[in-house]
Amino acid sequence: MNDMKVRHDWSRQEIEVLLDLPFNDLIFQAQSVHRSRFDPNRVQISTLLSIKTGACAEDCGYCSQSAKYNTDLETEKLLPVEEVLQAARTAKEKGASRFCMGAAWRNPTDKNLARVVEMIRGVHDLGMETCVTLGMLTERQAQQLKEAGLDYYNHNLDTSPEFYGNVISTRTFQDRLDTLTHVRAQGINVCSGGILGMGESRRDRASMLRELANLPKHPESVPINMLVQIEGTPLFGIEHLDPFEFIRTVAVARILMPGSYVRLSAGRSEMSDEMQALCFLAGANSIFYGDRLLTTDNQDADTDLRLFHRLGLAFEQHAELQATAASCGRRDGQQGDANTATAALR
Ligand code: SAM
Ligand code: DTB
Ligand code: SF4
């Protein structure tokens, strides 16, 4: 299993067989694959910032930011570049290696994209990896982002092609695949995953994973979000997903996409420590770090530091901190670095 060939030709039935395995067998297999590719005790961290909030024209049934639903969200226009760079500096001081900027757009206009390009250049100059999620992109816009030095583009498939119409009507599943093709064609790293707990079946989860794993190249980053239920959206009040189903899906994502970072994304603040630990055991090796996601609270940073300490996990550091740590002959980086903070809690 460890030296399993990386495949792009999975059938849904094969994936369902994995999802159906006895839990212990599945987790063992996922952890074995994980260890063949990654340090099992290191977790990549990204910090998120909403650079344009709410008033979105799309009708995604889970989202606080759709103008179609009454969610009590305070809307905000595209932020000034300097405000974004200040937030990136703070995230860097706290140890984040990647800064992700999200905008509530169906797609960016060329004028808005020009400002986002400035943000990307500025964050890149801070020595951080850059990621943006701006909705659908044309080929030309993807090229502009590449020229700005963008490292990652986040665009989720969200769910299976079969279940998709139950959640979103204003853009198609194929539209999402087209945007991923444009991003890939420019050589930008792809971040794409989905949301669980929207009322989909295990078969749908298998089908979504199949779409991701059968892309011509696996996404470098695969966020698995647990639905954050937002009052006022159509999905508010839906039955909660069995946590073991979530963990199983993480494990199968790890097995299918052995070299990808699997991100335990939204929903962590409602997960127990034990559930998160099982997700790491199942092969999750990336999280959003910081007190806020886009419009909702994330698990707070201090709680994360304590959890990492209890589990003996360390944050993957950005290149500059790694260099600082190496030149000081220490394992930990400079003050403010998450690993130092973890050590301070010991
Ligand atoms: N507007 C852009 C788009 O939809 O592509 C970018 C921002 S959008 C908020 C990014 C992703 O966040 C969505 O595709 C979805 O997977 C995730 N997301 C949004 N609201 C969520 C919620 N309430 N719970 C879990 N994930 C959510
Ligand atoms: C992703 O897969 N999850 C993040 C990020 N990509 C942009 C967003 C989660 C949003 C959770 C709800 C909110 O805070 O609005
Ligand atoms: Fe708009 Fe993105 Fe929310 Fe959909 S997920 S409503 S596109 S912000």
PDB file of N, CA and C and ligand atoms in Angstrom, residues 48 64 133 154 156 223 225 266 288 293-296, ligand 2:
ATOM      1  N   LEU A  48      -6.440  32.884   7.230  1.00  0.00           N
ATOM      2  CA  LEU A  48      -7.450  33.375   6.282  1.00  0.00           C
ATOM      3  C   LEU A  48      -7.825  34.816   6.592  1.00  0.00           C
ATOM      4  N   SER A  64     -22.914  32.236   4.342  1.00  0.00           N
ATOM      5  CA  SER A  64     -23.356  33.446   5.055  1.00  0.00           C
ATOM      6  C   SER A  64     -23.303  34.668   4.146  1.00  0.00           C
ATOM      7  N   THR A 133      -8.946  33.135  -3.059  1.00  0.00           N
ATOM      8  CA  THR A 133     -10.156  32.461  -3.512  1.00  0.00           C
ATOM      9  C   THR A 133     -11.147  33.558  -3.877  1.00  0.00           C
ATOM     10  N   ASN A 154      -7.584  28.778  -4.404  1.00  0.00           N
ATOM     11  CA  ASN A 154      -8.585  27.901  -3.780  1.00  0.00           C
ATOM     12  C   ASN A 154      -9.903  28.013  -4.526  1.00  0.00           C
ATOM     13  N   ASN A 156     -13.239  25.340  -4.551  1.00  0.00           N
ATOM     14  CA  ASN A 156     -13.701  24.008  -4.134  1.00  0.00           C
ATOM     15  C   ASN A 156     -14.741  23.439  -5.089  1.00  0.00           C
ATOM     16  N   PRO A 223      -8.842  20.998   0.952  1.00  0.00           N
ATOM     17  CA  PRO A 223      -9.562  21.342   2.171  1.00  0.00           C
ATOM     18  C   PRO A 223     -10.832  20.506   2.328  1.00  0.00           C
ATOM     19  N   ASN A 225     -13.988  20.650   4.567  1.00  0.00           N
ATOM     20  CA  ASN A 225     -14.726  21.499   5.509  1.00  0.00           C
ATOM     21  C   ASN A 225     -15.902  20.729   6.093  1.00  0.00           C
ATOM     22  N   ALA A 266     -12.915  24.264   7.726  1.00  0.00           N
ATOM     23  CA  ALA A 266     -13.964  24.868   8.563  1.00  0.00           C
ATOM     24  C   ALA A 266     -14.578  23.837   9.503  1.00  0.00           C
ATOM     25  N   PHE A 288      -6.427  25.781   9.078  1.00  0.00           N
ATOM     26  CA  PHE A 288      -6.485  27.237   9.144  1.00  0.00           C
ATOM     27  C   PHE A 288      -6.207  27.614  10.590  1.00  0.00           C
ATOM     28  N   LEU A 293     -12.199  32.528  10.506  1.00  0.00           N
ATOM     29  CA  LEU A 293     -12.156  31.972   9.147  1.00  0.00           C
ATOM     30  C   LEU A 293     -12.484  33.157   8.220  1.00  0.00           C
ATOM     31  N   LEU A 294     -13.576  33.065   7.444  1.00  0.00           N
ATOM     32  CA  LEU A 294     -13.931  34.241   6.632  1.00  0.00           C
ATOM     33  C   LEU A 294     -14.932  35.112   7.387  1.00  0.00           C
ATOM     34  N   THR A 295     -16.075  34.516   7.727  1.00  0.00           N
ATOM     35  CA  THR A 295     -17.095  35.307   8.443  1.00  0.00           C
ATOM     36  C   THR A 295     -17.457  34.670   9.774  1.00  0.00           C
ATOM     37  N   THR A 296     -16.862  33.535  10.084  1.00  0.00           N
ATOM     38  CA  THR A 296     -17.192  32.839  11.336  1.00  0.00           C
ATOM     39  C   THR A 296     -15.914  32.611  12.138  1.00  0.00           C
TER      40      THR A 296
HETATM   41  C1  DTB B   2     -12.038  26.488   2.315  1.00  0.00           C
HETATM   42  O1  DTB B   2     -12.126  25.351   1.814  1.00  0.00           O
HETATM   43  N1  DTB B   2     -12.517  26.815   3.504  1.00  0.00           N
HETATM   44  C2  DTB B   2     -12.277  28.213   3.791  1.00  0.00           C
HETATM   45  C3  DTB B   2     -11.430  28.658   2.574  1.00  0.00           C
HETATM   46  N2  DTB B   2     -11.454  27.504   1.728  1.00  0.00           N
HETATM   47  C4  DTB B   2     -11.673  29.915   1.907  1.00  0.00           C
HETATM   48  C5  DTB B   2     -13.521  28.990   4.042  1.00  0.00           C
HETATM   49  C6  DTB B   2     -14.332  28.458   5.174  1.00  0.00           C
HETATM   50  C7  DTB B   2     -15.474  29.381   5.393  1.00  0.00           C
HETATM   51  C8  DTB B   2     -16.259  29.006   6.616  1.00  0.00           C
HETATM   52  C9  DTB B   2     -17.419  29.904   6.855  1.00  0.00           C
HETATM   53  C10 DTB B   2     -17.077  31.349   7.031  1.00  0.00           C
HETATM   54  O2  DTB B   2     -16.218  31.707   7.881  1.00  0.00           O
HETATM   55  O3  DTB B   2     -17.710  32.172   6.352  1.00  0.00           O
END
